[in-house]
XYZ file of N, CA and C in Angstrom:
237
model
N 0.969 -1.022 0.130
C -0.178 -0.298 -0.085
C 0.734 1.107 0.211
N 2.024 1.142 0.806
C 2.657 2.751 0.564
C 3.278 2.945 -0.609
N 3.589 1.933 -1.401
C 3.892 1.980 -2.786
C 2.867 2.751 -3.568
N 1.737 2.273 -3.552
C 0.562 2.844 -4.284
C 0.301 4.303 -3.821
N 0.199 4.622 -2.245
C 0.151 5.938 -1.725
C 1.044 6.861 -2.334
N 2.521 6.564 -2.582
C 3.432 7.144 -2.747
C 3.068 7.795 -4.468
N 2.748 7.037 -5.388
C 2.706 7.433 -6.429
C 1.338 8.060 -6.747
N 0.231 8.082 -5.667
C -0.980 8.665 -5.839
C -0.706 10.150 -5.869
N -1.155 10.888 -6.899
C -1.532 12.384 -6.963
C -3.221 12.805 -6.809
N -3.921 11.919 -7.026
C -5.299 12.206 -6.868
C -5.996 11.756 -5.651
N -5.910 12.740 -4.846
C -6.300 12.236 -3.464
C -7.559 12.021 -3.279
N -8.557 12.675 -4.057
C -10.061 12.396 -4.162
C -10.326 10.953 -4.580
N -9.652 10.404 -5.496
C -9.580 9.254 -5.827
C -9.236 7.875 -4.616
N -8.208 8.765 -3.988
C -7.521 7.771 -2.957
C -8.345 8.013 -2.096
N -9.174 8.907 -1.466
C -10.040 8.720 -0.467
C -11.614 8.106 -0.729
N -11.829 8.173 -1.781
C -13.192 7.285 -2.158
C -12.783 5.867 -2.303
N -11.614 5.178 -3.227
C -11.510 4.085 -3.469
C -10.360 2.987 -2.461
N -9.955 3.949 -1.771
C -8.636 3.149 -0.809
C -8.840 3.891 0.968
N -9.811 4.557 0.960
C -9.322 4.932 2.513
C -9.981 3.728 3.425
N -10.222 2.514 3.182
C -10.574 1.740 4.220
C -9.390 1.234 4.316
N -8.075 1.547 3.534
C -6.895 0.604 3.731
C -5.802 1.588 3.981
N -6.159 3.075 4.291
C -5.641 4.155 4.370
C -5.324 4.501 5.799
N -4.416 4.771 6.768
C -4.399 5.281 7.803
C -4.642 7.171 7.769
N -4.970 7.603 8.732
C -4.536 9.020 8.851
C -3.599 9.292 8.728
N -2.637 8.630 9.364
C -0.945 9.089 9.462
C -0.412 8.888 8.198
N -1.145 8.013 7.389
C -0.820 7.933 5.888
C -1.015 9.083 4.924
N -2.513 9.356 5.034
C -2.827 10.475 4.627
C -2.431 11.752 4.801
N -1.770 12.053 6.314
C -1.377 13.056 6.421
C -0.204 13.223 5.872
N 0.590 11.871 5.978
C 1.936 12.063 5.131
C 2.011 12.393 3.495
N 0.898 12.388 2.963
C 0.758 12.504 1.526
C 0.634 14.275 1.553
N 0.075 14.752 2.541
C -0.565 16.337 2.357
C 1.053 16.725 2.917
N 1.430 16.273 3.882
C 2.610 16.630 4.438
C 4.014 16.824 3.003
N 3.607 15.897 2.445
C 4.717 15.843 1.166
C 4.164 16.618 0.052
N 2.989 16.745 0.095
C 2.652 17.946 -1.292
C 0.969 18.228 -0.731
N 1.195 19.656 -0.021
C -0.002 20.493 0.514
C -0.908 20.481 -0.504
N -0.596 20.948 -1.687
C -1.385 21.041 -2.727
C -2.596 19.984 -3.115
N -2.232 18.976 -2.607
C -3.358 17.926 -2.833
C -4.714 18.209 -2.020
N -4.702 18.982 -0.895
C -5.732 19.243 0.031
C -6.756 19.773 -0.580
N -6.568 20.450 -1.957
C -7.807 21.111 -2.651
C -7.659 20.881 -4.123
N -6.912 19.894 -4.314
C -6.404 19.379 -5.768
C -8.001 18.672 -6.399
N -8.394 19.165 -7.535
C -9.383 18.438 -7.981
C -9.111 17.251 -9.048
N -9.972 16.158 -8.460
C -9.725 14.772 -9.078
C -10.363 14.743 -10.532
N -9.455 14.443 -11.562
C -9.905 14.292 -12.515
C -11.189 13.080 -12.698
N -11.061 12.218 -12.055
C -11.700 11.206 -12.188
C -13.159 11.320 -11.625
N -12.945 11.957 -10.613
C -14.430 12.119 -9.706
C -15.086 13.340 -9.797
N -14.197 14.299 -10.683
C -14.637 16.025 -11.018
C -15.115 16.631 -9.361
N -14.326 16.333 -8.376
C -14.445 17.217 -7.316
C -13.120 17.129 -6.161
N -13.061 17.908 -5.405
C -11.964 17.932 -4.284
C -12.236 16.975 -3.465
N -10.990 16.664 -2.603
C -11.024 15.755 -1.452
C -12.016 15.946 -0.351
N -12.163 17.092 0.064
C -13.407 17.700 1.046
C -14.723 16.889 0.598
N -15.202 17.221 -0.289
C -16.398 16.686 -1.146
C -16.414 15.409 -1.163
N -15.344 14.589 -1.610
C -15.303 13.276 -1.443
C -15.410 12.663 0.162
N -14.714 13.235 1.119
C -14.870 12.760 2.075
C -16.481 13.050 3.166
N -16.585 14.264 2.667
C -18.033 14.375 3.013
C -19.175 13.668 2.382
N -19.053 13.325 1.440
C -20.008 12.606 0.646
C -20.038 10.917 1.348
N -18.488 10.777 1.386
C -18.364 9.089 1.846
C -18.763 9.025 3.260
N -18.733 10.404 4.288
C -19.019 10.299 5.512
C -17.873 10.035 6.345
N -16.739 10.200 5.878
C -15.345 10.030 6.413
C -15.234 11.015 7.327
N -15.977 11.505 8.459
C -15.347 12.445 9.538
C -14.004 12.619 9.786
N -13.661 11.727 9.944
C -11.755 12.048 10.693
C -11.146 12.588 9.592
N -11.684 12.080 8.530
C -10.596 12.838 6.862
C -10.961 14.223 6.803
N -12.588 14.177 6.925
C -12.813 15.601 6.750
C -12.257 16.656 7.758
N -12.137 16.160 8.781
C -11.461 17.169 9.931
C -10.062 16.993 9.554
N -9.271 16.163 9.101
C -7.651 16.094 8.668
C -7.585 17.583 7.793
N -8.758 17.131 6.699
C -8.547 18.017 5.220
C -8.610 19.592 5.692
N -9.847 20.000 7.005
C -9.995 21.136 7.022
C -8.592 21.615 8.009
N -8.458 20.712 8.775
C -6.853 20.993 9.559
C -5.773 21.446 8.924
N -5.842 21.090 7.922
C -4.904 21.199 6.718
C -5.150 21.914 5.544
N -6.417 22.849 5.914
C -6.610 24.384 5.249
C -7.577 23.925 4.060
N -8.031 22.768 3.968
C -9.025 22.610 2.677
C -10.373 23.563 2.627
N -10.314 24.044 1.497
C -11.252 25.158 1.282
C -12.951 24.353 1.345
N -13.450 25.106 2.106
C -14.977 24.685 2.478
C -15.947 25.432 1.047
N -15.061 26.450 0.466
C -15.956 27.124 -0.828
C -15.420 26.626 -2.192
N -14.558 25.775 -2.215
C -14.058 24.872 -3.286
C -15.246 24.523 -4.189
N -15.670 24.752 -5.478
C -16.687 24.041 -6.090
C -16.150 23.035 -7.313
N -17.238 21.957 -7.342
C -17.014 21.010 -8.354
C -17.936 21.359 -9.773
N -17.958 21.008 -10.523
C -18.602 21.331 -12.027
C -20.072 21.423 -11.806
N -20.759 20.774 -10.482
C -22.188 20.926 -10.288
C -22.283 22.060 -9.398
N -21.402 22.665 -8.938
C -21.521 24.085 -7.661
C -20.789 23.577 -6.788
């Protein structure tokens, strides 16, 4: 999993598809390595990580993203 996580640049995809296998520490490590991921739009899902975490009901991930500066005003293609 660590190798997969190191190659991930789409944080939204990671949250939606791999969150059950990813610890908060690993997710925090990704954000430490590249803070721009916190608001990066997903090409696959067309939404930022915070939207994905909220939609999936991952409260701890939501709190981590907000703590790392995720924008609550970031919009996707639907608004």
